[in-house]
Short mmCIF file of C-alpha atoms and ligand atoms in Angstrom, two decimals:
data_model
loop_
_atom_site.label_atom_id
_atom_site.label_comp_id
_atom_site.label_asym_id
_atom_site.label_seq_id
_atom_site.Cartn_x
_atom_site.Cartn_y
_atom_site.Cartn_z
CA UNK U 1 57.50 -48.38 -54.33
CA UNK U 2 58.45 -51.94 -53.32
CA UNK U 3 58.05 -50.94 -50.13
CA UNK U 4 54.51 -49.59 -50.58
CA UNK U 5 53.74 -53.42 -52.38
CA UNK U 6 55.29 -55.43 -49.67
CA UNK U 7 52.72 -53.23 -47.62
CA UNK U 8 49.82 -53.73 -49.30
CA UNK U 9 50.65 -57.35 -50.35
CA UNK U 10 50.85 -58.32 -46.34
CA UNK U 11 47.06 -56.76 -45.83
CA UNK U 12 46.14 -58.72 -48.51
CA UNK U 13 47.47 -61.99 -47.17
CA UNK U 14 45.98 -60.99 -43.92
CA UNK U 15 42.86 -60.63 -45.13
CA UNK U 16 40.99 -63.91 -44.57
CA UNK U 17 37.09 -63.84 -44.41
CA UNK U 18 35.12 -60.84 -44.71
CA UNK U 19 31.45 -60.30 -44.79
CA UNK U 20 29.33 -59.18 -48.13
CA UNK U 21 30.29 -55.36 -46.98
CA UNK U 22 34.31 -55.57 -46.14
CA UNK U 23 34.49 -57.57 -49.14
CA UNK U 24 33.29 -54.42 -51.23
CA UNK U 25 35.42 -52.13 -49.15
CA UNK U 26 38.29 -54.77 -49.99
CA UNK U 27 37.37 -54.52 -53.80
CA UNK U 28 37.20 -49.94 -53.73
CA UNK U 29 40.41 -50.09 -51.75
CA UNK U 30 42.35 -52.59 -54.13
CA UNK U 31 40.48 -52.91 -57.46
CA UNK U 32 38.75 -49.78 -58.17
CA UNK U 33 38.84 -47.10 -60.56
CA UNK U 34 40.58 -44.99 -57.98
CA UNK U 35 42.06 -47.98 -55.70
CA UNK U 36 45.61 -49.22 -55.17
CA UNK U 37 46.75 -51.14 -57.70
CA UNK U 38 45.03 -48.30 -60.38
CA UNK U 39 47.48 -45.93 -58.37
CA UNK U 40 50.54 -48.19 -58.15
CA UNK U 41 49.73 -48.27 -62.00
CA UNK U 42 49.67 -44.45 -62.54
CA UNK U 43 53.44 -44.19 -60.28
CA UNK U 44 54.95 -46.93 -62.48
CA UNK U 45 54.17 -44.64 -65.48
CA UNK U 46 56.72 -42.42 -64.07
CA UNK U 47 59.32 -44.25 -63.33
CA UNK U 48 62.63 -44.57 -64.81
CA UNK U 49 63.14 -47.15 -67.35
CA UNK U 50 65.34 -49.27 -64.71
CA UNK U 51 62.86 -49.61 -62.35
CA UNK U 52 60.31 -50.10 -65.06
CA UNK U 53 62.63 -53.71 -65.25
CA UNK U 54 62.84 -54.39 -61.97
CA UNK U 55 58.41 -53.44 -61.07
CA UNK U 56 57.08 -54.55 -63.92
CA UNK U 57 56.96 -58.43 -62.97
CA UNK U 58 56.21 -57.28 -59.42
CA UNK U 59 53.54 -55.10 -60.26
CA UNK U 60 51.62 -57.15 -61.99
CA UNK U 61 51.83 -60.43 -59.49
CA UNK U 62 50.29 -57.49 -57.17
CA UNK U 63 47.73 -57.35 -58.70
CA UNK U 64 46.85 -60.89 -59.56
CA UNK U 65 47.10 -61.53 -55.95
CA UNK U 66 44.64 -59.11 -55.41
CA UNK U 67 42.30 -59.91 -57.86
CA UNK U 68 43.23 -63.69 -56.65
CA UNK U 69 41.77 -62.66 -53.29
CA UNK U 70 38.69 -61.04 -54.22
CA UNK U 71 38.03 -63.91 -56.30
CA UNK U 72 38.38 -66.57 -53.50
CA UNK U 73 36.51 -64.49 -50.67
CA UNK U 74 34.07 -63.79 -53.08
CA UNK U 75 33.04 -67.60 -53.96
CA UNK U 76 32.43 -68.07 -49.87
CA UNK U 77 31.15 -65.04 -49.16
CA UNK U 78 27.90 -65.74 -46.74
CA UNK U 79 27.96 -69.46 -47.45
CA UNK U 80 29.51 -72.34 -46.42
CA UNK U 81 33.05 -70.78 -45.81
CA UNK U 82 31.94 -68.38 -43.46
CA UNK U 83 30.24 -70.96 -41.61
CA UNK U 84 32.98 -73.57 -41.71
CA UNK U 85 31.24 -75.95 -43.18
CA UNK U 86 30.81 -77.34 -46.96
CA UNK U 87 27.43 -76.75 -49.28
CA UNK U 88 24.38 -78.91 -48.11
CA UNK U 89 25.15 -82.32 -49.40
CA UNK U 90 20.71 -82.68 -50.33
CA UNK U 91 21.21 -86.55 -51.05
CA UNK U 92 22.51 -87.16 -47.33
CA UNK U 93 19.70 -88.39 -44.92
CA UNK U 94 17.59 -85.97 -43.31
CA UNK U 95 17.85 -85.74 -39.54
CA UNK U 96 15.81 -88.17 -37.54
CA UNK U 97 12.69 -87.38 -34.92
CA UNK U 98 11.63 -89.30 -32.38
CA UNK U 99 8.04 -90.88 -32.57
CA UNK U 100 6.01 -90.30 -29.57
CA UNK U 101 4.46 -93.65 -27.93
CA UNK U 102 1.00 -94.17 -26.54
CA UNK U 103 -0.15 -94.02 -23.27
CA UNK U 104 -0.61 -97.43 -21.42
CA UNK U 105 -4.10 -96.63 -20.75
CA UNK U 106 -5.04 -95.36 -24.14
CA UNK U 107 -3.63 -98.57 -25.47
CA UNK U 108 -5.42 -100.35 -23.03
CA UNK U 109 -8.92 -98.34 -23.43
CA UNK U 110 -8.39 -98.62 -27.19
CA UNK U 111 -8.19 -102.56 -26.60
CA UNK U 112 -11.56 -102.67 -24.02
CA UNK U 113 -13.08 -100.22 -27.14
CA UNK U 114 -12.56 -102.68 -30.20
CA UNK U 115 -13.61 -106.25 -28.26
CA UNK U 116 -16.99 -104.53 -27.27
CA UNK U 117 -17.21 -102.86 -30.63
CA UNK U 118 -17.01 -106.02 -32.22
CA UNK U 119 -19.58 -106.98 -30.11
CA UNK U 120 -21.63 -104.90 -31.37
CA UNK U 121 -21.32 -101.85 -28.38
CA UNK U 122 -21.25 -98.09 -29.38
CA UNK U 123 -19.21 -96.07 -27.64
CA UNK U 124 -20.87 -92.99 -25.46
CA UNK U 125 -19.40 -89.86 -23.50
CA UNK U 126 -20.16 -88.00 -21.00
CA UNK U 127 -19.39 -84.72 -18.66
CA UNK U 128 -16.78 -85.00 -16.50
CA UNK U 129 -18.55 -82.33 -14.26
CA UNK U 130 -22.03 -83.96 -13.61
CA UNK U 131 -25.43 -83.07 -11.01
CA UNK U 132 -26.50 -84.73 -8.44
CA UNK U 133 -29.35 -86.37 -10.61
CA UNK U 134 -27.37 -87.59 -13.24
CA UNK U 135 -24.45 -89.62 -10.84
CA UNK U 136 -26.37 -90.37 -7.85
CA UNK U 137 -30.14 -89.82 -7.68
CA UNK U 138 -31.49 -91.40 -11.01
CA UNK U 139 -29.06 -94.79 -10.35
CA UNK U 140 -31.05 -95.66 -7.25
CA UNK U 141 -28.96 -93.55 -4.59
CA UNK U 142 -31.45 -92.56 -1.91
CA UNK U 143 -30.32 -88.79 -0.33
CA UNK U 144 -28.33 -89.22 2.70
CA UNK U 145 -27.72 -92.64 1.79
CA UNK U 146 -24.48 -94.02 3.47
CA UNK U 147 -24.17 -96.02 0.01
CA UNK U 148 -23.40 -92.32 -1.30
CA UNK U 149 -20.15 -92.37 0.86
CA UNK U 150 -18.83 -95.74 -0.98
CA UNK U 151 -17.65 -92.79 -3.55
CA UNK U 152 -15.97 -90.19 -2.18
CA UNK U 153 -16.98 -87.34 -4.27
CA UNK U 154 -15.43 -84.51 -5.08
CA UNK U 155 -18.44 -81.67 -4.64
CA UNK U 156 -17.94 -78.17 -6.87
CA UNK U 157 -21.18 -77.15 -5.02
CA UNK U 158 -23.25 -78.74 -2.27
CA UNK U 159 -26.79 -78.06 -1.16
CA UNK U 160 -27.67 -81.54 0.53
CA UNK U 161 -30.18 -82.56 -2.45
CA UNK U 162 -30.82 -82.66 -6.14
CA UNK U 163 -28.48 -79.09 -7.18
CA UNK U 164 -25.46 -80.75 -5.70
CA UNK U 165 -22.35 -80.57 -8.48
CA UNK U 166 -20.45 -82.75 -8.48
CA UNK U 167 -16.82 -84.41 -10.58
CA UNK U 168 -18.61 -87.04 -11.82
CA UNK U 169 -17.29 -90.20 -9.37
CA UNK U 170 -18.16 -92.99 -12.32
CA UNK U 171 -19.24 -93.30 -16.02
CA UNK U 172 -22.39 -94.82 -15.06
CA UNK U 173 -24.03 -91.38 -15.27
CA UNK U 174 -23.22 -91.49 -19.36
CA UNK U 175 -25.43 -94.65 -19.19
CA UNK U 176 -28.73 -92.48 -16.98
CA UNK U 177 -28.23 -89.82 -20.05
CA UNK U 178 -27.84 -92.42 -22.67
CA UNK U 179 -31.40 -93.88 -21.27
CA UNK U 180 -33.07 -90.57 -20.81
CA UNK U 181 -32.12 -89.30 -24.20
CA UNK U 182 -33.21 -92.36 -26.36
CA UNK U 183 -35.31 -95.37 -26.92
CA UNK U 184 -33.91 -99.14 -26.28
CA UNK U 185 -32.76 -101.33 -27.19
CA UNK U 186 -29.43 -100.08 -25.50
CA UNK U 187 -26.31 -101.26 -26.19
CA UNK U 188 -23.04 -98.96 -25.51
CA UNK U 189 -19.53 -98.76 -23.27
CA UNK U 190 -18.11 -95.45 -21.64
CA UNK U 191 -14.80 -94.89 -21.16
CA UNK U 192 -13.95 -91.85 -19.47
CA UNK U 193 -11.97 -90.08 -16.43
CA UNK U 194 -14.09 -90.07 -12.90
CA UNK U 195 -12.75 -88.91 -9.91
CA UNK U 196 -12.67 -89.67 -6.47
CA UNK U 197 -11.37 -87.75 -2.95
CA UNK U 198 -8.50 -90.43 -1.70
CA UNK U 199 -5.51 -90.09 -0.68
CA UNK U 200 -2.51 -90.16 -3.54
CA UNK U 201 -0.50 -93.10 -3.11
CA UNK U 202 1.02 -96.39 -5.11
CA UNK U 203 -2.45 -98.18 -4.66
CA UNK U 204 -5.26 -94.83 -5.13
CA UNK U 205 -5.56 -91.51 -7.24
CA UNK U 206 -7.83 -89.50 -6.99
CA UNK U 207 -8.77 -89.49 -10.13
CA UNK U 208 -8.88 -92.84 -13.00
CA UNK U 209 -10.37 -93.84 -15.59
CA UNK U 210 -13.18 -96.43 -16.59
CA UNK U 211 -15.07 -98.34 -19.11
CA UNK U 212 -18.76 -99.06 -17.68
CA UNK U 213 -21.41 -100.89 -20.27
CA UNK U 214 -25.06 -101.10 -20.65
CA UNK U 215 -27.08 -103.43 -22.46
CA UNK U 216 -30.82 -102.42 -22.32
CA UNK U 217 -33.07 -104.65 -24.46
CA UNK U 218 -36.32 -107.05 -24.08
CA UNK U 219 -35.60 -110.66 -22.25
CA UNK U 220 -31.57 -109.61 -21.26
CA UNK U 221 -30.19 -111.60 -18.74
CA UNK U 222 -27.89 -112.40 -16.31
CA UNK U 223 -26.74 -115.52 -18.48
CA UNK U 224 -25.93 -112.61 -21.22
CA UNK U 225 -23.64 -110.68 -18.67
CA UNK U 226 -21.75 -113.32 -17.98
CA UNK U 227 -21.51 -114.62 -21.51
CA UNK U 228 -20.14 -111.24 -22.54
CA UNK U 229 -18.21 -110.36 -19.80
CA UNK U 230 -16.49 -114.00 -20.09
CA UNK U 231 -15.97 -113.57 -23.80
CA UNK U 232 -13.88 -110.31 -23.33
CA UNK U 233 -11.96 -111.56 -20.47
CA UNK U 234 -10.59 -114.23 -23.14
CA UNK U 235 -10.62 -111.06 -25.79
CA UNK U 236 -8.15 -109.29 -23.81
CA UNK U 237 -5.91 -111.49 -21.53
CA UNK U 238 -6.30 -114.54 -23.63
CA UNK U 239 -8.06 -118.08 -24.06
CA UNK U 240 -8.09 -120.32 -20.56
CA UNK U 241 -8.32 -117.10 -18.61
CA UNK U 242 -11.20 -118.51 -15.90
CA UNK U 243 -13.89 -116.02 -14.52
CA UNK U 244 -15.75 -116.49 -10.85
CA UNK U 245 -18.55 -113.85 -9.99
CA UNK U 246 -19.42 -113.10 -6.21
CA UNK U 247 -22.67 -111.46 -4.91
CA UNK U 248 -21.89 -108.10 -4.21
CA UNK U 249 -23.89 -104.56 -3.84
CA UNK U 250 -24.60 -101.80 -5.62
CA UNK U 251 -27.30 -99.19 -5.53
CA UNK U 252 -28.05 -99.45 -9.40
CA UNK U 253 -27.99 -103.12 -10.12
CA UNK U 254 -29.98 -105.93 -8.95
CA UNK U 255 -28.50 -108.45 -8.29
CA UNK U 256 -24.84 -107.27 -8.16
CA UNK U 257 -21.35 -109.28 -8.61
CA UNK U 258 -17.97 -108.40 -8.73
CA UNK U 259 -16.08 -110.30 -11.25
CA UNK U 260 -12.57 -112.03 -10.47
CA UNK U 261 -10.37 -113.61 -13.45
CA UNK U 262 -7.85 -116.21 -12.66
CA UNK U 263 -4.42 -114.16 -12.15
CA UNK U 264 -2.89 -113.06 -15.38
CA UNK U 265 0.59 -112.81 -13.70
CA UNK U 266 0.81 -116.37 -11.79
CA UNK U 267 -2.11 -118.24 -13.83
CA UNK U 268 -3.21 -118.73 -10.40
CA UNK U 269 -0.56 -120.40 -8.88
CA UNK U 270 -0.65 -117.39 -6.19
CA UNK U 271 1.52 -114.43 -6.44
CA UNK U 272 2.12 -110.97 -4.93
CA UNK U 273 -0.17 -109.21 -7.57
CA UNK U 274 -3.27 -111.91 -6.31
CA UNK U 275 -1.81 -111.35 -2.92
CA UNK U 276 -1.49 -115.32 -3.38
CA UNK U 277 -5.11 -116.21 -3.73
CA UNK U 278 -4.48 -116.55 -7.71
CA UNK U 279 -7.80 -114.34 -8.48
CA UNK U 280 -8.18 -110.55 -8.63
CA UNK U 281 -10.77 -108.84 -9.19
CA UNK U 282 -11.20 -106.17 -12.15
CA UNK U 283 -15.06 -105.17 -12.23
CA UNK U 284 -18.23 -104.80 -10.90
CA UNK U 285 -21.63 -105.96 -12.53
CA UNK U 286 -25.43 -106.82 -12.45
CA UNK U 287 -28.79 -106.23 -13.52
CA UNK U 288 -30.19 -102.98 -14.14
CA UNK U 289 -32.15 -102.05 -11.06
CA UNK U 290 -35.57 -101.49 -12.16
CA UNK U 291 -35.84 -98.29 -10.57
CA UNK U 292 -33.05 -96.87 -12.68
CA UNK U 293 -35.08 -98.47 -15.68
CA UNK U 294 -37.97 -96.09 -14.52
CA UNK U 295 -36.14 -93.22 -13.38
CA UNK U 296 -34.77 -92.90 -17.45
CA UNK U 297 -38.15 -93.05 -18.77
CA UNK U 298 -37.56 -97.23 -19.38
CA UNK U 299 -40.65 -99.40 -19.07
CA UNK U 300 -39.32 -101.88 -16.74
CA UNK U 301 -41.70 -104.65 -16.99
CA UNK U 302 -40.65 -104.64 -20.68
CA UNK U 303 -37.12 -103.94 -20.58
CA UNK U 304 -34.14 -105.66 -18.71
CA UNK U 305 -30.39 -105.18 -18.53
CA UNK U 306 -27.21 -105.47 -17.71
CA UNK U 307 -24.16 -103.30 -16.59
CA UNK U 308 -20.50 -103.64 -15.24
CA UNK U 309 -17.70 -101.06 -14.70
CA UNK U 310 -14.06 -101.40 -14.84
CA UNK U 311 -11.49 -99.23 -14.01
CA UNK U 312 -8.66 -99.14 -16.67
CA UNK U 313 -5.74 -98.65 -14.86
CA UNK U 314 -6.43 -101.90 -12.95
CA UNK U 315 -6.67 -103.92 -16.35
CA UNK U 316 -3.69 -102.05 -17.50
CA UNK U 317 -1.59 -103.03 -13.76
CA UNK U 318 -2.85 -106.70 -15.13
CA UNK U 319 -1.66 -106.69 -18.32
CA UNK U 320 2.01 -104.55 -18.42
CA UNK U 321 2.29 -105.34 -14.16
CA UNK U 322 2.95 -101.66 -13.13
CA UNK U 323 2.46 -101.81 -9.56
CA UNK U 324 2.43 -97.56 -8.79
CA UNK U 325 -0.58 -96.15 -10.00
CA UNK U 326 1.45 -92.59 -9.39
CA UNK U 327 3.38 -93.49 -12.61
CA UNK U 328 0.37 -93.15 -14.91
CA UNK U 329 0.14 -89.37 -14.24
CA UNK U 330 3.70 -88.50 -13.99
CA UNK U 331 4.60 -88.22 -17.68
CA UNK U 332 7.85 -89.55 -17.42
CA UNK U 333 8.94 -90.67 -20.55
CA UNK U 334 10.92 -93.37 -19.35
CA UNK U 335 8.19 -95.09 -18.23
CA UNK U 336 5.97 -93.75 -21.58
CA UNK U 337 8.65 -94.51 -24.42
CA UNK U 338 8.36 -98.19 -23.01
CA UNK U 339 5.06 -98.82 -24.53
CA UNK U 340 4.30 -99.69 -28.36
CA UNK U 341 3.24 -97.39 -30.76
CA UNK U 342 0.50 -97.95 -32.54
CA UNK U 343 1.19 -97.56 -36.53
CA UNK U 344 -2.74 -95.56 -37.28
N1 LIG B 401 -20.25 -97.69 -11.21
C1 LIG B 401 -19.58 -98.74 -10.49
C2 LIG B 401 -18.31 -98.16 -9.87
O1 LIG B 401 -17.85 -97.15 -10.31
C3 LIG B 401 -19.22 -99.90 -11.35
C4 LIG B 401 -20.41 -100.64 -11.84
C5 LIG B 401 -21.02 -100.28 -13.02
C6 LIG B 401 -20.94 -101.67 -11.11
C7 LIG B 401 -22.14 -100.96 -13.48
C8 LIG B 401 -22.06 -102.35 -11.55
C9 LIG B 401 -22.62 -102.00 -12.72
O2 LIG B 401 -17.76 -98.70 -8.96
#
């Protein structure tokens, strides 16, 4: 008999963690109506009244040690002990997550969006795929114009004339369906992506992103462009920042400028972002061409206007000096996670 219990009583000891189901097996083999210590029971019933002396103690310290153990694996059982660790501890703080950041050139589109909105601009979209009409013909682009190839377009389908499709190459084809579709006055910016077929490298995509404007109403002029346009330049890069315009060309506008601000890096003192001539440029601009008037259904000796385009990576390059345009579409977070978040 004791050498039955010194047996058992090792198993027991041995038995450390069990699952839900060798737990029960533990408690049938040990505990149960027909299990060990019920047996070890029935033998001592037998036995002489010496032994009786010696097992009695024994016996029953068997059996608490037993009932000990099914006790103790029962309590972890499935839980914490099996897992090695304690019970959830609910008042500890939860586990952190890491907020994303915005884009540079959302940040930067959302800042071009509020100055004009203040102003009073709405803001208008447009396809991204676009005809023939809608970014070339109706803004004053004769066919087989060479002032077509100042835009190298991406074509989707090409039949030399009016069907051509086309990735749109510049928002200002939001502004001919803006026109066609309503009644003036006008006054509304369009950010948006436009693409272009160059060459990928530090200083072109081929694809960006813009904000063009219109402002279509009776007696607008060109003191009003350059009124607004200088008012958001001192919106967005601060008060003292000068503005020059310079004749320029464009198919649509009449006349044209390009519009240079005094460099936001140097403050003109000449640096390697103004290639040391302290101005860069960062739009173009002019009157609405009165043909484009026409073309959108516009009564021309009524109406005037005014429109400029920017692209927003170049105002972005301005403002955080990122001098690879490649880094806008390469999602690295290192160079995301460096930007603010906006709290919305
Ligand atoms: N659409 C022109 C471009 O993409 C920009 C522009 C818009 C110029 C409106 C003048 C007026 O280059």
């Amino acid at each position: 008999m004791q050498q039955q219990i010194d047996k058992y009583t090792q198993e027991i000891n041995n038995f450390v963690k069990a699952t839900a189901d060798e737990l029960e097996a533990f408690r049938i083999k040990f505990l149960g109506t027909k299990g060990i210590v019920k047996d070890l029971f029935e033998q001592f019933k037998t036995v002489g009244a010496e032994e009786k002396r010696t097992f009695g103690k024994v016996l029953n310290q068997f059996k608490q040690l037993a009932e000990a153990k099914y006790n103790e694996l029962k309590e972890g059982a499935g839980t914490a002990a099996e897992s090695g660790k304690t019970e959830a501890d609910l008042t500890l703080p939860g586990d952190g997550f890491a907020l994303g950041s915005r884009h540079p050139l959302s940040l930067v589109r959302n800042e071009i969006i509020d100055i004009f909105k203040r102003l009073g601009f709405v803001v208008a979209e447009g396809p991204e795929i676009e005809d023939d009409w809608h970014n070339f013909s109706a803004l004053n682009f004769p066919e087989e114009h060479p002032a077509r190839d100042m835009q190298d377009t991406f074509f989707i389908k090409k039949n030399h004339g009016q069907d051509d499709i086309a990735l749109r190459t510049h928002t200002s084809s939001v502004q001919v369906r803006m026109m066609e579709n309503g009644k003036p006055p006008f006054r509304a910016i369009m950010p948006g992506r436009v693409y272009r077929n160059e060459a990928i490298s530090a200083r072109a995509h081929c694809f960006f992103h813009q904000v063009e404007g219109l402002y279509v109403d009776e007696n607008v002029s060109f003191a009003d462009l350059k009124q607004t346009l200088f008012h958001f330049v001192q919106e967005l890069y601060g008060e003292g920042t000068k503005v020059r315009f310079r004749p320029s060309y464009f198919p649509f506008t009449e006349p044209s400028a390009e519009m240079d601000i005094s460099c936001t890096i140097c403050k003109g003192d000449g640096c390697n972002m103004c290639k040391y001539s302290g101005w860069v440029e960062i739009l173009g601009c002019g009157m609405v061409d009165p043909n484009v008037l026409e073309n959108c259904g516009i009564n021309s000796k009524k109406y005037t206007g005014f429109a400029f385009g920017m692209g927003i990576e170049r105002i972005t390059n301005l403002k955080y000096v990122i001098r690879d345009l490649r880094l806008f579409s390469e999602n690295d977070v290192r160079f995301l996670k460096q930007f603010k978040t906006e709290i919305i």
